[in-house]
């Protein structure tokens, strides 16, 4: 494990990786304004150290991006640590790869959070009920088995600033509901590798701001419901008629 010999006057540090450098090195960077860090060791002492840096020591930070991989947040102690991380000062971007026993209430999330990615979280309760309350969230990526339940709901007036939403590899989920007036600023939606989803939600027709819909690695029957084939509209074409760009990838 190496220690970085950095000037205490440093204002921007990108691509810091806990696999390569001692996290406690950050404690000396008292003038840091922007930090992009990967915490992938799976060691909770590293995570505790980065939380200490962000919440106490580095009080001059203006922008933080964290990639947290190989951690499990299931025990009471681990969930407490997760809450502390989520509430870190001016946390703008966060990616978590690992099991999360229960997603903390929205009040534990930093109000600055704009980009959130969850992978392999194996959440059993619909995360939308919490995430849609985040006031400044603009991009949400829910990847492989981040949610293992059967139904997901976006409520009216939820996700007030969300512009980009990606679902990928949610293998158990078979029902997606979008209420009228949900996601009032959504511009981009991607649905990928989601075999159990039989159709796009009816409520998508109310998301009039949507500019681009990307369908990736979905069953042919799903795609045909959205297409116009030989002049005949698919069963779900009316739900996406208003979307300027619908793209399919296999």
mmCIF file of C-alpha atoms in Angstrom:
data_model
loop_
_atom_site.group_PDB
_atom_site.id
_atom_site.type_symbol
_atom_site.label_atom_id
_atom_site.label_comp_id
_atom_site.label_asym_id
_atom_site.label_seq_id
_atom_site.Cartn_x
_atom_site.Cartn_y
_atom_site.Cartn_z
ATOM 1 C CA UNK A 1 0.000 0.000 0.000
ATOM 2 C CA UNK A 2 1.520 3.302 -1.085
ATOM 3 C CA UNK A 3 1.200 6.710 0.487
ATOM 4 C CA UNK A 4 0.703 9.657 -1.806
ATOM 5 C CA UNK A 5 3.043 12.557 -1.281
ATOM 6 C CA UNK A 6 0.602 15.350 -2.059
ATOM 7 C CA UNK A 7 0.614 19.028 -1.300
ATOM 8 C CA UNK A 8 -1.895 20.118 1.333
ATOM 9 C CA UNK A 9 -2.877 22.921 -1.069
ATOM 10 C CA UNK A 10 -4.177 20.420 -3.664
ATOM 11 C CA UNK A 11 -7.719 21.323 -4.784
ATOM 12 C CA UNK A 12 -8.640 18.494 -7.210
ATOM 13 C CA UNK A 13 -7.917 14.768 -6.859
ATOM 14 C CA UNK A 14 -9.390 12.313 -9.371
ATOM 15 C CA UNK A 15 -9.199 8.517 -9.749
ATOM 16 C CA UNK A 16 -8.021 7.920 -6.198
ATOM 17 C CA UNK A 17 -8.161 4.144 -5.586
ATOM 18 C CA UNK A 18 -8.015 2.546 -2.149
ATOM 19 C CA UNK A 19 -6.456 -0.581 -3.712
ATOM 20 C CA UNK A 20 -3.358 1.435 -4.548
ATOM 21 C CA UNK A 21 -3.113 4.131 -1.898
ATOM 22 C CA UNK A 22 -3.675 4.538 1.826
ATOM 23 C CA UNK A 23 -7.017 6.276 2.396
ATOM 24 C CA UNK A 24 -5.646 8.138 5.413
ATOM 25 C CA UNK A 25 -3.497 10.102 2.952
ATOM 26 C CA UNK A 26 -6.611 12.151 2.233
ATOM 27 C CA UNK A 27 -6.737 13.449 5.790
ATOM 28 C CA UNK A 28 -3.903 15.851 5.000
ATOM 29 C CA UNK A 29 -5.613 17.443 1.992
ATOM 30 C CA UNK A 30 -7.375 20.161 3.928
ATOM 31 C CA UNK A 31 -7.795 22.409 0.876
ATOM 32 C CA UNK A 32 -9.377 19.784 -1.389
ATOM 33 C CA UNK A 33 -12.362 21.029 -3.416
ATOM 34 C CA UNK A 34 -13.103 18.060 -5.711
ATOM 35 C CA UNK A 35 -12.585 14.347 -5.054
ATOM 36 C CA UNK A 36 -13.264 11.304 -7.228
ATOM 37 C CA UNK A 37 -12.475 8.081 -5.384
ATOM 38 C CA UNK A 38 -12.872 4.305 -5.763
ATOM 39 C CA UNK A 39 -13.168 2.319 -2.537
ATOM 40 C CA UNK A 40 -12.981 -1.305 -3.639
ATOM 41 C CA UNK A 41 -10.930 -3.084 -0.992
ATOM 42 C CA UNK A 42 -13.939 -4.484 0.863
ATOM 43 C CA UNK A 43 -12.286 -3.325 4.088
ATOM 44 C CA UNK A 44 -14.587 -1.361 6.336
ATOM 45 C CA UNK A 45 -11.675 0.545 7.856
ATOM 46 C CA UNK A 46 -11.114 2.101 4.416
ATOM 47 C CA UNK A 47 -14.770 3.067 4.173
ATOM 48 C CA UNK A 48 -14.727 4.519 7.683
ATOM 49 C CA UNK A 49 -11.629 6.522 6.796
ATOM 50 C CA UNK A 50 -13.193 8.003 3.652
ATOM 51 C CA UNK A 51 -16.350 8.904 5.586
ATOM 52 C CA UNK A 52 -14.235 10.646 8.201
ATOM 53 C CA UNK A 53 -12.449 12.549 5.457
ATOM 54 C CA UNK A 54 -15.669 13.653 3.806
ATOM 55 C CA UNK A 55 -17.735 14.487 6.857
ATOM 56 C CA UNK A 56 -15.167 15.964 9.226
ATOM 57 C CA UNK A 57 -11.703 16.651 7.855
ATOM 58 C CA UNK A 58 -12.331 17.843 4.303
ATOM 59 C CA UNK A 59 -14.804 20.595 5.105
ATOM 60 C CA UNK A 60 -13.715 22.598 2.045
ATOM 61 C CA UNK A 61 -14.980 19.942 -0.407
ATOM 62 C CA UNK A 62 -17.428 21.179 -3.023
ATOM 63 C CA UNK A 63 -17.874 18.034 -5.151
ATOM 64 C CA UNK A 64 -17.445 14.349 -4.291
ATOM 65 C CA UNK A 65 -17.836 11.239 -6.435
ATOM 66 C CA UNK A 66 -17.537 7.765 -4.865
ATOM 67 C CA UNK A 67 -17.388 4.277 -6.373
ATOM 68 C CA UNK A 68 -17.934 1.768 -3.542
ATOM 69 C CA UNK A 69 -17.507 -1.890 -4.536
ATOM 70 C CA UNK A 70 -17.182 -5.246 -2.731
ATOM 71 C CA UNK A 71 -19.080 -4.146 0.362
ATOM 72 C CA UNK A 72 -22.159 -5.656 1.995
ATOM 73 C CA UNK A 73 -24.491 -3.498 4.062
ATOM 74 C CA UNK A 74 -26.723 -5.866 6.021
ATOM 75 C CA UNK A 75 -25.846 -5.799 9.723
ATOM 76 C CA UNK A 76 -26.902 -2.911 11.948
ATOM 77 C CA UNK A 77 -23.314 -1.656 12.083
ATOM 78 C CA UNK A 78 -22.938 -1.856 8.300
ATOM 79 C CA UNK A 79 -26.233 -0.055 7.698
ATOM 80 C CA UNK A 80 -25.179 2.689 10.115
ATOM 81 C CA UNK A 81 -22.003 3.113 8.078
ATOM 82 C CA UNK A 82 -24.065 3.246 4.883
ATOM 83 C CA UNK A 83 -26.219 6.036 6.328
ATOM 84 C CA UNK A 84 -23.107 7.984 7.279
ATOM 85 C CA UNK A 85 -21.730 7.633 3.762
ATOM 86 C CA UNK A 86 -25.004 8.623 2.102
ATOM 87 C CA UNK A 87 -25.134 11.763 4.209
ATOM 88 C CA UNK A 88 -21.591 12.909 3.427
ATOM 89 C CA UNK A 89 -21.207 16.617 2.720
ATOM 90 C CA UNK A 90 -21.719 17.522 -0.938
ATOM 91 C CA UNK A 91 -21.808 13.948 -2.228
ATOM 92 C CA UNK A 92 -22.796 14.423 -5.877
ATOM 93 C CA UNK A 93 -22.194 11.018 -7.459
ATOM 94 C CA UNK A 94 -22.345 7.578 -5.848
ATOM 95 C CA UNK A 95 -22.040 4.041 -7.173
ATOM 96 C CA UNK A 96 -22.570 1.101 -4.813
ATOM 97 C CA UNK A 97 -21.970 -2.503 -5.897
ATOM 98 C CA UNK A 98 -22.954 -4.980 -3.213
ATOM 99 C CA UNK A 99 -25.851 -6.276 -1.167
ATOM 100 C CA UNK A 100 -27.885 -3.713 0.782
ATOM 101 C CA UNK A 101 -30.184 -5.250 3.389
ATOM 102 C CA UNK A 102 -32.494 -2.244 3.486
ATOM 103 C CA UNK A 103 -32.251 1.093 1.722
ATOM 104 C CA UNK A 104 -32.154 3.920 4.304
ATOM 105 C CA UNK A 105 -34.934 6.501 4.336
ATOM 106 C CA UNK A 106 -34.480 9.457 1.987
ATOM 107 C CA UNK A 107 -33.663 11.789 4.891
ATOM 108 C CA UNK A 108 -30.312 9.997 5.231
ATOM 109 C CA UNK A 109 -29.260 10.889 1.661
ATOM 110 C CA UNK A 110 -27.210 13.979 0.901
ATOM 111 C CA UNK A 111 -29.472 16.595 -0.732
ATOM 112 C CA UNK A 112 -26.605 17.237 -3.176
ATOM 113 C CA UNK A 113 -26.782 13.733 -4.688
ATOM 114 C CA UNK A 114 -27.367 14.020 -8.447
ATOM 115 C CA UNK A 115 -26.158 10.666 -9.821
ATOM 116 C CA UNK A 116 -26.817 7.281 -8.185
ATOM 117 C CA UNK A 117 -25.928 3.800 -9.423
ATOM 118 C CA UNK A 118 -26.910 0.597 -7.621
ATOM 119 C CA UNK A 119 -25.586 -2.821 -8.671
ATOM 120 C CA UNK A 120 -26.338 -6.249 -7.185
ATOM 121 C CA UNK A 121 -27.985 -4.636 -4.159
ATOM 122 C CA UNK A 122 -30.624 -7.405 -3.977
ATOM 123 C CA UNK A 123 -33.140 -5.024 -2.435
ATOM 124 C CA UNK A 124 -36.440 -6.743 -1.664
ATOM 125 C CA UNK A 125 -38.457 -3.555 -1.131
ATOM 126 C CA UNK A 126 -39.176 -1.165 -3.994
ATOM 127 C CA UNK A 127 -36.359 1.444 -3.893
ATOM 128 C CA UNK A 128 -38.423 3.972 -5.858
ATOM 129 C CA UNK A 129 -40.475 4.874 -2.788
ATOM 130 C CA UNK A 130 -37.284 6.298 -1.269
ATOM 131 C CA UNK A 131 -35.305 7.445 -4.297
ATOM 132 C CA UNK A 132 -38.153 9.423 -5.860
ATOM 133 C CA UNK A 133 -38.019 11.780 -2.872
ATOM 134 C CA UNK A 134 -34.406 12.841 -3.491
ATOM 135 C CA UNK A 135 -34.741 16.513 -4.458
ATOM 136 C CA UNK A 136 -31.785 16.865 -6.835
ATOM 137 C CA UNK A 137 -31.337 13.387 -8.298
ATOM 138 C CA UNK A 138 -30.860 13.712 -12.066
ATOM 139 C CA UNK A 139 -29.518 10.319 -13.148
ATOM 140 C CA UNK A 140 -30.444 6.911 -11.738
ATOM 141 C CA UNK A 141 -28.955 3.594 -12.854
ATOM 142 C CA UNK A 142 -30.445 0.375 -11.455
ATOM 143 C CA UNK A 143 -28.259 -2.481 -12.661
ATOM 144 C CA UNK A 144 -28.211 -6.254 -12.333
ATOM 145 C CA UNK A 145 -30.356 -7.463 -9.432
ATOM 146 C CA UNK A 146 -30.268 -4.131 -7.643
ATOM 147 C CA UNK A 147 -33.935 -4.911 -6.934
ATOM 148 C CA UNK A 148 -35.190 -8.507 -6.693
ATOM 149 C CA UNK A 149 -38.873 -7.802 -5.999
ATOM 150 C CA UNK A 150 -41.756 -8.216 -8.431
ATOM 151 C CA UNK A 151 -43.236 -4.718 -8.745
ATOM 152 C CA UNK A 152 -41.816 -1.207 -8.989
ATOM 153 C CA UNK A 153 -43.834 2.020 -8.830
ATOM 154 C CA UNK A 154 -43.036 5.636 -9.726
ATOM 155 C CA UNK A 155 -45.511 7.879 -7.908
ATOM 156 C CA UNK A 156 -47.040 11.170 -9.012
ATOM 157 C CA UNK A 157 -44.635 14.088 -8.497
ATOM 158 C CA UNK A 158 -41.788 11.701 -7.699
ATOM 159 C CA UNK A 159 -38.281 12.300 -9.090
ATOM 160 C CA UNK A 160 -38.817 16.039 -9.637
ATOM 161 C CA UNK A 161 -35.449 16.616 -11.370
ATOM 162 C CA UNK A 162 -34.657 13.202 -12.839
ATOM 163 C CA UNK A 163 -33.619 13.428 -16.507
ATOM 164 C CA UNK A 164 -32.013 10.008 -17.096
ATOM 165 C CA UNK A 165 -33.164 6.566 -15.934
ATOM 166 C CA UNK A 166 -31.649 3.169 -16.741
ATOM 167 C CA UNK A 167 -32.961 -0.282 -15.824
ATOM 168 C CA UNK A 168 -30.705 -3.219 -16.645
ATOM 169 C CA UNK A 169 -30.818 -6.861 -15.627
ATOM 170 C CA UNK A 170 -33.706 -6.727 -13.142
ATOM 171 C CA UNK A 171 -34.475 -10.400 -13.664
ATOM 172 C CA UNK A 172 -37.287 -10.876 -11.108
ATOM 173 C CA UNK A 173 -39.248 -7.720 -11.818
ATOM 174 C CA UNK A 174 -42.329 -8.281 -13.956
ATOM 175 C CA UNK A 175 -44.493 -5.228 -13.252
ATOM 176 C CA UNK A 176 -43.549 -1.572 -13.636
ATOM 177 C CA UNK A 177 -46.077 1.157 -12.877
ATOM 178 C CA UNK A 178 -45.698 4.841 -13.693
ATOM 179 C CA UNK A 179 -48.312 7.157 -12.223
ATOM 180 C CA UNK A 180 -49.462 10.262 -14.060
ATOM 181 C CA UNK A 181 -47.208 13.272 -13.289
ATOM 182 C CA UNK A 182 -44.318 11.034 -12.220
ATOM 183 C CA UNK A 183 -40.819 11.979 -13.442
ATOM 184 C CA UNK A 184 -41.916 15.342 -14.899
ATOM 185 C CA UNK A 185 -38.491 16.111 -16.430
ATOM 186 C CA UNK A 186 -37.366 12.719 -17.738
ATOM 187 C CA UNK A 187 -35.509 12.947 -21.075
ATOM 188 C CA UNK A 188 -33.807 9.552 -21.412
ATOM 189 C CA UNK A 189 -34.993 6.041 -20.519
ATOM 190 C CA UNK A 190 -33.161 2.777 -21.105
ATOM 191 C CA UNK A 191 -34.632 -0.689 -20.542
ATOM 192 C CA UNK A 192 -32.231 -3.594 -20.963
ATOM 193 C CA UNK A 193 -31.904 -7.334 -20.285
ATOM 194 C CA UNK A 194 -35.215 -7.416 -18.414
ATOM 195 C CA UNK A 195 -36.736 -10.672 -19.624
ATOM 196 C CA UNK A 196 -39.767 -10.796 -17.309
ATOM 197 C CA UNK A 197 -41.077 -7.378 -18.330
ATOM 198 C CA UNK A 198 -43.812 -8.005 -20.875
ATOM 199 C CA UNK A 199 -44.639 -4.410 -21.823
ATOM 200 C CA UNK A 200 -43.690 -0.798 -21.103
ATOM 201 C CA UNK A 201 -45.891 0.728 -18.396
ATOM 202 C CA UNK A 202 -49.109 2.439 -19.429
ATOM 203 C CA UNK A 203 -48.055 5.579 -17.563
ATOM 204 C CA UNK A 204 -45.127 6.129 -19.920
ATOM 205 C CA UNK A 205 -47.558 7.857 -22.265
ATOM 206 C CA UNK A 206 -47.861 10.641 -19.683
ATOM 207 C CA UNK A 207 -44.082 11.286 -19.596
ATOM 208 C CA UNK A 208 -44.317 13.864 -22.360
ATOM 209 C CA UNK A 209 -40.795 15.209 -21.789
ATOM 210 C CA UNK A 210 -39.185 11.918 -22.869
ATOM 211 C CA UNK A 211 -36.877 12.429 -25.859
ATOM 212 C CA UNK A 212 -35.077 9.096 -26.178
ATOM 213 C CA UNK A 213 -36.078 5.523 -25.343
ATOM 214 C CA UNK A 214 -33.444 2.795 -25.675
ATOM 215 C CA UNK A 215 -34.468 -0.871 -25.675
ATOM 216 C CA UNK A 216 -31.503 -3.247 -25.260
ATOM 217 C CA UNK A 217 -31.436 -7.060 -25.271
ATOM 218 C CA UNK A 218 -35.173 -7.424 -24.769
ATOM 219 C CA UNK A 219 -37.376 -10.236 -26.161
ATOM 220 C CA UNK A 220 -38.616 -9.789 -29.714
ATOM 221 C CA UNK A 221 -42.230 -9.913 -28.541
ATOM 222 C CA UNK A 222 -41.576 -6.960 -26.220
ATOM 223 C CA UNK A 223 -40.038 -4.910 -29.021
ATOM 224 C CA UNK A 224 -42.764 -5.743 -31.509
ATOM 225 C CA UNK A 225 -45.391 -4.315 -29.170
ATOM 226 C CA UNK A 226 -43.685 -0.917 -29.620
ATOM 227 C CA UNK A 227 -43.081 -1.031 -33.353
ATOM 228 C CA UNK A 228 -45.057 -0.237 -36.462
ATOM 229 C CA UNK A 229 -44.756 -3.303 -38.702
ATOM 230 C CA UNK A 230 -46.127 -3.184 -42.261
ATOM 231 C CA UNK A 231 -48.206 -0.179 -41.331
ATOM 232 C CA UNK A 232 -49.727 -1.863 -38.291
ATOM 233 C CA UNK A 233 -49.077 -0.359 -34.874
ATOM 234 C CA UNK A 234 -47.974 -2.675 -32.084
ATOM 235 C CA UNK A 235 -50.147 -3.004 -28.988
ATOM 236 C CA UNK A 236 -47.993 -0.569 -26.999
ATOM 237 C CA UNK A 237 -47.089 1.875 -29.748
ATOM 238 C CA UNK A 238 -49.541 4.438 -28.380
ATOM 239 C CA UNK A 239 -47.502 4.573 -25.157
ATOM 240 C CA UNK A 240 -44.368 5.773 -26.974
ATOM 241 C CA UNK A 241 -45.885 7.611 -29.941
ATOM 242 C CA UNK A 242 -44.755 10.942 -28.462
ATOM 243 C CA UNK A 243 -41.091 9.900 -28.078
ATOM 244 C CA UNK A 244 -38.920 11.383 -30.892
ATOM 245 C CA UNK A 245 -36.298 8.616 -30.751
ATOM 246 C CA UNK A 246 -36.827 4.918 -29.984
ATOM 247 C CA UNK A 247 -33.721 2.778 -30.516
ATOM 248 C CA UNK A 248 -33.278 -0.996 -30.311
ATOM 249 C CA UNK A 249 -30.029 -2.869 -29.573
ATOM 250 C CA UNK A 250 -29.415 -6.628 -29.551
#
